[in-house]
Short mmCIF file of C-alpha atoms and ligand atoms in Angstrom, two decimals:
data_model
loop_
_atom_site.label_atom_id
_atom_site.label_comp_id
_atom_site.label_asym_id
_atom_site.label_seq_id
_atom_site.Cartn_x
_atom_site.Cartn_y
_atom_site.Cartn_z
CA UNK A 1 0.00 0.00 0.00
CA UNK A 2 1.53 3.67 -0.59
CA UNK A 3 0.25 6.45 1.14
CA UNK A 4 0.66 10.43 0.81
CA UNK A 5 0.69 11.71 4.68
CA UNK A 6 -0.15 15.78 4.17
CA UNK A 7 2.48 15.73 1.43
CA UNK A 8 3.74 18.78 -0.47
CA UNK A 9 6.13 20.18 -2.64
CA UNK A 10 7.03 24.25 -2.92
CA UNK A 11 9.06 25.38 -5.44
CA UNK A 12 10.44 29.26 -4.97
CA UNK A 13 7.72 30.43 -6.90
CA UNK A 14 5.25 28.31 -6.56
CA UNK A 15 3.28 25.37 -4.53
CA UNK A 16 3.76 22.21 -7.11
CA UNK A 17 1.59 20.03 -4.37
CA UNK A 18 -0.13 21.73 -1.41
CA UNK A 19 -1.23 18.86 0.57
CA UNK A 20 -2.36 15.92 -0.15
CA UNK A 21 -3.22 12.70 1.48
CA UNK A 22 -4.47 9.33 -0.26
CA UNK A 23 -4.03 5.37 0.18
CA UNK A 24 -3.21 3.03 -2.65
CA UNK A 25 -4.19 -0.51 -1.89
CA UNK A 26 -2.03 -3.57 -3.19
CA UNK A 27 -3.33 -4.24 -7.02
CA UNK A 28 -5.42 -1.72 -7.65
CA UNK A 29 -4.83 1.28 -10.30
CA UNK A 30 -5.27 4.33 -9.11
CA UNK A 31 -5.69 7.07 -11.49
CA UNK A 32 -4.16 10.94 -10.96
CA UNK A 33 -6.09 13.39 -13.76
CA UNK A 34 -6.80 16.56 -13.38
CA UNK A 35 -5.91 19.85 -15.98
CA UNK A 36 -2.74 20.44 -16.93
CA UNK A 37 -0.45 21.66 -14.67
CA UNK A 38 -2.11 20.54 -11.49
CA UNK A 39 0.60 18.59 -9.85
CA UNK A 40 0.31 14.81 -11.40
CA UNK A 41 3.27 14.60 -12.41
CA UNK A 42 4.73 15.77 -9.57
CA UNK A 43 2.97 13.81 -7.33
CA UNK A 44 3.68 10.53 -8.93
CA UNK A 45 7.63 11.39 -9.03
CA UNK A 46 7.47 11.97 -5.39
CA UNK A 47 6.57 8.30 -5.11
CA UNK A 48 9.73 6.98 -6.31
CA UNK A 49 11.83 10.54 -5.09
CA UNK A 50 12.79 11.46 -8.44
CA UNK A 51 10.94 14.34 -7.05
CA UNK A 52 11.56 14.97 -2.88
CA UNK A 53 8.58 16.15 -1.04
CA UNK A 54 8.92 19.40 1.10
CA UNK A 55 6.84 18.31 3.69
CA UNK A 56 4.88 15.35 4.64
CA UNK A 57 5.42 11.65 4.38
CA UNK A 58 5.61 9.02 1.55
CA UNK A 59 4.77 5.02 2.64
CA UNK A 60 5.32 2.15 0.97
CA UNK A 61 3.70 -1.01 3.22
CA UNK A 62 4.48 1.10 6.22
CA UNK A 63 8.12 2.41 5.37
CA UNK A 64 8.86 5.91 5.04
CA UNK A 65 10.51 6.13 1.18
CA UNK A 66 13.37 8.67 3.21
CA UNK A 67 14.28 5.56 4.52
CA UNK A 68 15.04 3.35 1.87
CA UNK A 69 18.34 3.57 -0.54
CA UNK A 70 16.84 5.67 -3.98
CA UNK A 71 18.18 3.25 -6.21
CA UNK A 72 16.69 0.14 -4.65
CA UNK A 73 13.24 2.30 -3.93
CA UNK A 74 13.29 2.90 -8.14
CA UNK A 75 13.86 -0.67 -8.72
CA UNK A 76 11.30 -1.63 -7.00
CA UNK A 77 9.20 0.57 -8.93
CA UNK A 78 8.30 0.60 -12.50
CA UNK A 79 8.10 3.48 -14.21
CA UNK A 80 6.62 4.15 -17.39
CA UNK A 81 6.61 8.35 -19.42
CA UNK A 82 5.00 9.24 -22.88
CA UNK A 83 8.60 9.46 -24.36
CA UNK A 84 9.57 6.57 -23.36
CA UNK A 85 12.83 6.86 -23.21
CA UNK A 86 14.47 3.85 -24.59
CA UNK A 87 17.67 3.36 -25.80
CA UNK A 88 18.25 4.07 -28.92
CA UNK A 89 21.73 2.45 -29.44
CA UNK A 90 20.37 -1.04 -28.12
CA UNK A 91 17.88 -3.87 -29.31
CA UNK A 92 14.42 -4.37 -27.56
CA UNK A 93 15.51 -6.98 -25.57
CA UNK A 94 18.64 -5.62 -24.56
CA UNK A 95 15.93 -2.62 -23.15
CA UNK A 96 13.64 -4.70 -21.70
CA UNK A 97 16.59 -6.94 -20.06
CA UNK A 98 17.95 -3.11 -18.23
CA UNK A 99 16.55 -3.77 -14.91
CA UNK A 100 17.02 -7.64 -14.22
CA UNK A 101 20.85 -6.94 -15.74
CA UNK A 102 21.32 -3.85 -12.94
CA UNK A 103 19.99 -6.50 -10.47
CA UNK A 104 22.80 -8.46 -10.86
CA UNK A 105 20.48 -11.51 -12.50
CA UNK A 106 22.30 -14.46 -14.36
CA UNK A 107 22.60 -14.69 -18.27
CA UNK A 108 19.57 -17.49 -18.22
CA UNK A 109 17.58 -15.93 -16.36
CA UNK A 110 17.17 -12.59 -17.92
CA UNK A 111 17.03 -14.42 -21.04
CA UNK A 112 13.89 -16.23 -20.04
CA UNK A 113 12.46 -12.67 -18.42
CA UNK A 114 12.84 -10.75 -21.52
CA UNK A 115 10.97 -13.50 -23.46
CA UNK A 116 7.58 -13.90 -21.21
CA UNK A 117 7.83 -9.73 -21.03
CA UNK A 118 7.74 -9.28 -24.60
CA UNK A 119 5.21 -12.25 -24.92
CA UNK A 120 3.36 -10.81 -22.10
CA UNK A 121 2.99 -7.29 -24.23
CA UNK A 122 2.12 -8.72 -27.50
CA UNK A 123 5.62 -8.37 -28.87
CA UNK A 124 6.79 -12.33 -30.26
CA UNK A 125 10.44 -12.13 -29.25
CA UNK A 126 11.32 -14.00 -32.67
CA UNK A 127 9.33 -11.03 -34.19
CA UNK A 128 11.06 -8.16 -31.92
CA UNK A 129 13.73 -9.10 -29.61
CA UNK A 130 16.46 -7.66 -31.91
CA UNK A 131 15.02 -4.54 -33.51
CA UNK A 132 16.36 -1.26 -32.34
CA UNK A 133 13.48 1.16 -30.89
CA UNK A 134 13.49 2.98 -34.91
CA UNK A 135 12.34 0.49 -36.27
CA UNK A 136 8.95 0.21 -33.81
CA UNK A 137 5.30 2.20 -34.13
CA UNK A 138 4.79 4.65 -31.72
CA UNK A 139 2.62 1.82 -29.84
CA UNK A 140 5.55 -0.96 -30.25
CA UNK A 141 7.69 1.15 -28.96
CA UNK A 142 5.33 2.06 -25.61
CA UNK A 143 4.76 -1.71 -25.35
CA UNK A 144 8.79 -1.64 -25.13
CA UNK A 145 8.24 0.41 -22.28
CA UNK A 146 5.83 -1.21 -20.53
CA UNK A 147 7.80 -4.31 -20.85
CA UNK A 148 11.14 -2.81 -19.76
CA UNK A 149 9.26 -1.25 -16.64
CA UNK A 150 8.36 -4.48 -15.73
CA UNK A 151 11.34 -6.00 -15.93
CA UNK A 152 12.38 -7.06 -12.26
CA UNK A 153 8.67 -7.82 -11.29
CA UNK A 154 8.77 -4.65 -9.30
CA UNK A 155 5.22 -4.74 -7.24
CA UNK A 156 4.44 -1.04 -8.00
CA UNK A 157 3.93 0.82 -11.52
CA UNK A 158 4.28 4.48 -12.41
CA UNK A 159 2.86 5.25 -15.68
CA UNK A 160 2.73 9.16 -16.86
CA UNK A 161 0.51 9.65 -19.33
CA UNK A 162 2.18 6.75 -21.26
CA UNK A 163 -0.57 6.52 -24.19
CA UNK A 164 -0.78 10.56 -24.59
CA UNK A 165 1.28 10.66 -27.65
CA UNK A 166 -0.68 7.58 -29.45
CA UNK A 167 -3.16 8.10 -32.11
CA UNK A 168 -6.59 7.30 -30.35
CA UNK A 169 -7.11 3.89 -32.16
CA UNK A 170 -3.81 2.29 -30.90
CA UNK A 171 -3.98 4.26 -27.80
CA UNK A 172 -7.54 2.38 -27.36
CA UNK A 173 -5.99 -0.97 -28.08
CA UNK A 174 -3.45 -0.06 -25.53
CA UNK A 175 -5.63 0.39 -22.74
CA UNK A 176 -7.23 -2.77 -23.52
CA UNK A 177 -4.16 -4.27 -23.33
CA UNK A 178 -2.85 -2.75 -19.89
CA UNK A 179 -6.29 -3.80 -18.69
CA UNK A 180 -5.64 -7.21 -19.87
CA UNK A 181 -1.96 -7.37 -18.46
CA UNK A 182 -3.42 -6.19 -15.02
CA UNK A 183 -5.70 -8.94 -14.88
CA UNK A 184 -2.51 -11.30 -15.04
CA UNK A 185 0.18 -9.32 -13.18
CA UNK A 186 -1.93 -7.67 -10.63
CA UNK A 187 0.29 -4.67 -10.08
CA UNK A 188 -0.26 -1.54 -8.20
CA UNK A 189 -0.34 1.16 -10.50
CA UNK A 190 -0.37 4.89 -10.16
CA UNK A 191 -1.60 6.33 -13.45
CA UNK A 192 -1.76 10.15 -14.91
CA UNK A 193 -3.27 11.52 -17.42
CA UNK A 194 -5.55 14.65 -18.15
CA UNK A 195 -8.20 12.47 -20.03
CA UNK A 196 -11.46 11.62 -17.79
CA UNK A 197 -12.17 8.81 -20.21
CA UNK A 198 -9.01 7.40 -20.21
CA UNK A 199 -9.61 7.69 -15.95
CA UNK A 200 -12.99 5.91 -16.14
CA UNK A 201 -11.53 3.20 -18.42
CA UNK A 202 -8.67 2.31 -16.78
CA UNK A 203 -9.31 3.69 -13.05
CA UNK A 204 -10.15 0.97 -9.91
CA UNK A 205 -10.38 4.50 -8.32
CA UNK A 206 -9.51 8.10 -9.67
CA UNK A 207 -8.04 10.88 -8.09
CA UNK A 208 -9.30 14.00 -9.23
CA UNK A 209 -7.18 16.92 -8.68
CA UNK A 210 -7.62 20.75 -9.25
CA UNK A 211 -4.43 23.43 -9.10
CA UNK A 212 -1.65 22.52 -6.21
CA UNK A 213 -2.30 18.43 -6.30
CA UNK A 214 -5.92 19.69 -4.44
CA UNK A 215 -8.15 16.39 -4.21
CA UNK A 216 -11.67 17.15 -5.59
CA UNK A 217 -12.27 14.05 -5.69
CA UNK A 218 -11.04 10.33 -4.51
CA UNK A 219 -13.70 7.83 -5.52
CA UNK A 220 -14.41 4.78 -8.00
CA UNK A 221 -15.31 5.64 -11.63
CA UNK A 222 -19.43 4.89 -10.97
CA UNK A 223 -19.34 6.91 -7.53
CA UNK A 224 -17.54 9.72 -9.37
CA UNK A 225 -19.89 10.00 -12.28
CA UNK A 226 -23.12 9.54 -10.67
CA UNK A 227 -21.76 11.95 -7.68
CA UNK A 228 -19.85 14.40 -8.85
CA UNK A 229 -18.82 15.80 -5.31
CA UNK A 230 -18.14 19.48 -6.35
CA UNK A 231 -18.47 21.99 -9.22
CA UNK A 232 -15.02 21.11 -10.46
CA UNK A 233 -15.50 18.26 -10.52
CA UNK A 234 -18.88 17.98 -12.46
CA UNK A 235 -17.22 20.56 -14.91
CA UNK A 236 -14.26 18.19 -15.41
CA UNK A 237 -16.10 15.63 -16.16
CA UNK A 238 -18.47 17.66 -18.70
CA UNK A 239 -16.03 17.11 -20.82
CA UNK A 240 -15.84 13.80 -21.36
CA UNK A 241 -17.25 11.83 -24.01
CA UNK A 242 -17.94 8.83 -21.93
CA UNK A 243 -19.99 11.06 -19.42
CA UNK A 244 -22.08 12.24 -21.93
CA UNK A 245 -22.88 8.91 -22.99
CA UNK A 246 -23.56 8.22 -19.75
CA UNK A 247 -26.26 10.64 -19.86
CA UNK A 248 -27.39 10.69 -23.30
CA UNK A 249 -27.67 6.71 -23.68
CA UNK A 250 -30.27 4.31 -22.03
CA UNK A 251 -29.89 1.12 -20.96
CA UNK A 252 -32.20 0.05 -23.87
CA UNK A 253 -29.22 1.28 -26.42
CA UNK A 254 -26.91 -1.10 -25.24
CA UNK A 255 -26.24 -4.46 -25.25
CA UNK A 256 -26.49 -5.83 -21.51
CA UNK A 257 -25.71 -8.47 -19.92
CA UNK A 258 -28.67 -10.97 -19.75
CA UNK A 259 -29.60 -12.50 -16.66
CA UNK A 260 -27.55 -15.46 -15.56
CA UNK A 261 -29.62 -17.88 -13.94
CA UNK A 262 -28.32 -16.62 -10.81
CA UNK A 263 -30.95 -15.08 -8.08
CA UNK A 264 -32.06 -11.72 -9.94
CA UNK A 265 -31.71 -8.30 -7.64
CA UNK A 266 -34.37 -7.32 -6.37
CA UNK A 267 -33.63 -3.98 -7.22
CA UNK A 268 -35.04 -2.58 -10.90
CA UNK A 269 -34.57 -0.25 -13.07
CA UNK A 270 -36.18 0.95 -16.32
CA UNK A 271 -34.93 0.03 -19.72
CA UNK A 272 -35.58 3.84 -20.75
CA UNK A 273 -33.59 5.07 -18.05
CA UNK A 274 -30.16 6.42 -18.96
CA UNK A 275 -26.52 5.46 -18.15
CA UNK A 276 -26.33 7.48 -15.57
CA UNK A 277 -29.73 6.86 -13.89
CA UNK A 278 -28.59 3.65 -13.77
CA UNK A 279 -25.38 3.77 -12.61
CA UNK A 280 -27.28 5.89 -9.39
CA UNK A 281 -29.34 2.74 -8.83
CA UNK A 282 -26.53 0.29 -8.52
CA UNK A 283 -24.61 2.61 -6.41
CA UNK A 284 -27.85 2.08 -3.79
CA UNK A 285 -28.77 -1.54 -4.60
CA UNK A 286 -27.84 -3.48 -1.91
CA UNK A 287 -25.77 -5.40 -3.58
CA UNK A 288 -24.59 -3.87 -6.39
CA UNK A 289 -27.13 -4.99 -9.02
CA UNK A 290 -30.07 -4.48 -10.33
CA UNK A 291 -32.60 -5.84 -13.23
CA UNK A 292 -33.52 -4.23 -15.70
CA UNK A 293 -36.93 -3.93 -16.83
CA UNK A 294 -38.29 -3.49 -20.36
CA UNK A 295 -42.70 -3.45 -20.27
CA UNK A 296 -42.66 -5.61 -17.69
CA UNK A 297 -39.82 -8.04 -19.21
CA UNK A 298 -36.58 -8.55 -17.21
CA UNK A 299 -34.10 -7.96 -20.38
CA UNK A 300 -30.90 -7.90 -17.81
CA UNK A 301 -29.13 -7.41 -15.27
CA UNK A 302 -26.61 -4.58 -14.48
CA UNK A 303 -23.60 -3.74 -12.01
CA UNK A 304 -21.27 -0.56 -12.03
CA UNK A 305 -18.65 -2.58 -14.34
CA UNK A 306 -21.24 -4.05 -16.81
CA UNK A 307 -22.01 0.40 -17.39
CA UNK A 308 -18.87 1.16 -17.38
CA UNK A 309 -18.53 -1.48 -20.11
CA UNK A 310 -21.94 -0.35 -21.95
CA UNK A 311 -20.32 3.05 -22.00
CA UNK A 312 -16.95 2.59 -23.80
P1 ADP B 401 0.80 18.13 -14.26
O1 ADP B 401 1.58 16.87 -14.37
O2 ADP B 401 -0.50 17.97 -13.54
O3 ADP B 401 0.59 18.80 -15.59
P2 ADP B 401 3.10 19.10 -12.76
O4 ADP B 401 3.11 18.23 -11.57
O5 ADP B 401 4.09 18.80 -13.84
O6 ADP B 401 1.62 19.19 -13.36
O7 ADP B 401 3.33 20.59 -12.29
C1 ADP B 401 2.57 21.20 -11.26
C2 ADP B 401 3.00 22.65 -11.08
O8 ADP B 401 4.32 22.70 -10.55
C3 ADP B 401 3.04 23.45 -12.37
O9 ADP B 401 2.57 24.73 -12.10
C4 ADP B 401 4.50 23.45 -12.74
O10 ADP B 401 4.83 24.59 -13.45
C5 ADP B 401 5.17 23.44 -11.38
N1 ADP B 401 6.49 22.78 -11.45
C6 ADP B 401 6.71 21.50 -11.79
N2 ADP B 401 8.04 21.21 -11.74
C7 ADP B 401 8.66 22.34 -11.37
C8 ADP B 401 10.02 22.72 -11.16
N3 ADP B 401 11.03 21.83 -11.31
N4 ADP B 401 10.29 23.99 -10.77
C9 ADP B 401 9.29 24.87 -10.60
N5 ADP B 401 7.98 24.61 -10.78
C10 ADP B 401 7.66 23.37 -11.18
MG1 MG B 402 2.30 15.90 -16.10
#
């Protein structure tokens, strides 16, 4: 788990970070957006001190990040930027291999790593292993990334705004992908980006911040679009295409899940109702479902994710 204790960072001229306090659980992804220039960035370095805080605390399961050695806190943590920053000079798997190699790991061993990684990414090592990073798509190349960030099995991830530079088809296909990867290496990850959609997508929970790392918002994707808990936040979120879906759509529009045989909610809602209306009434069903009801016919049966789904 890594918490912020009241953490900040000043600059001279300015307050990067005011203070801010949040818990990350183990294998969840937590998403930082907010505008640009709100302190992301700069919060999520502070995790892994490439930035130092000016006041408050950093934990990592209980330990104080001050206390650790830097370079043995950053392997431990992946860390993943738009430009991704490999190097140019050397292959893809001589990349991907950095971390295991600066951990002292045998010959064999790395060998082995590099190949699951770059399977694990949807790179065939007989494919990619020896290309240099010029001769990847912008996409390839994040995979690379990815991959490389992963290297040492570190149990935390850093991404910053890692897709922002993709065109939005491959950038969609990454997501899918980093969603998919999740569901097999169950990592912690601390994501930023400016883009709500991208937030609701990918985010267990999302952190929404306004100016000086302020937190509007901490909350799951469903709790922050049916309850918008301030101005900002609503406004923020105005300008997303998946809330407008969310408001615009009804259930009817969508495909839905069907009932499974399994004891149906007692809860209902109507087929005309919208996304959103919807997403309300799970949020109070007792347990987290309810049918939905089309002149009298149950035609399914909805939770938050099976929305959030209906909404991409
Ligand atoms: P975001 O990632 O949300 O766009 P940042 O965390 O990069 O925002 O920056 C937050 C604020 O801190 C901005 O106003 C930025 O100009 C300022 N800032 C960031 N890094 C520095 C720095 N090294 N020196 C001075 N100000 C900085
Ligand atoms: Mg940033």
């Amino acid at each position: 788990m890594i918490v912020f204790d009241h953490v900040g960072k000043r600059y001279a001229e300015s307050v990067a970070v005011g203070d801010l306090s949040l818990e990350v659980r183990d294998g969840e992804i937590v998403i930082f957006v907010g505008p640009s220039g709100c302190g992301k960035t700069t919060s999520l370095k502070m995790i892994n001190r490439l930035v130092e805080p000016t006041s408050g605390m950093i934990t990592i399961d209980g330990r104080d990040t001050r206390s650790r050695d830097v370079n043995e806190l950053r392997r431990s943590i992946g860390y993943v930027i738009q430009q991704v920053g490999l190097f140019p000079h050397l292959t893809v798997a001589e990349n991907v291999a950095t971390v295991p190699r600066l951990a002292g790991w045998d010959r064999q061993r790395i060998g082995a790593r590099v190949e699951e990684l770059l399977d694990l990414v949807g790179l065939p090592p007989q494919t990619y292993a020896k290309r240099l990073p010029a001769e990847l798509s912008g996409g390839e190349r994040q995979r690379v990334g990815v991959a490389r960030a992963l290297g040492a099995d570190p149990p935390i991830l850093l991404m910053d705004e890692p897709f922002g530079a993709i065109d939005p088809i491959a950038r969609d296909r990454l997501q899918d992908e980093l969603l998919r990867l999740q569901r097999v290496v169950r990592k912690t990850i601390v994501f930023v980006t400016h883009d709500i959609d991208e937030a609701v997508k990918l985010g267990d929970r999302i952190a929404l911040m306004s100016r000086g790392g302020a937190l509007e918002q901490y909350a799951t994707p469903a709790e922050l679009l049916a309850h918008p808990a301030s101005a900002f936040v609503e406004g923020f979120l105005g300008e997303g295409r998946m809330v407008r879906r969310l408001s615009l759509i009804t259930l009817r529009d969508v495909q839905l899940p069907k009932p499974d045989g399994a004891r149906l909610p007692e809860e209902s809602v109507d087929a005309g109702a919208s996304l959103r209306d919807a997403l309300d009434a799970v949020l109070r069903a007792p347990d987290g479902r309810v049918q939905v009801v089309d002149s009298g016919q149950v035609i399914g049966v909805v939770d938050a994710e099976a929305i959030r789904e209906a909404s991409r």
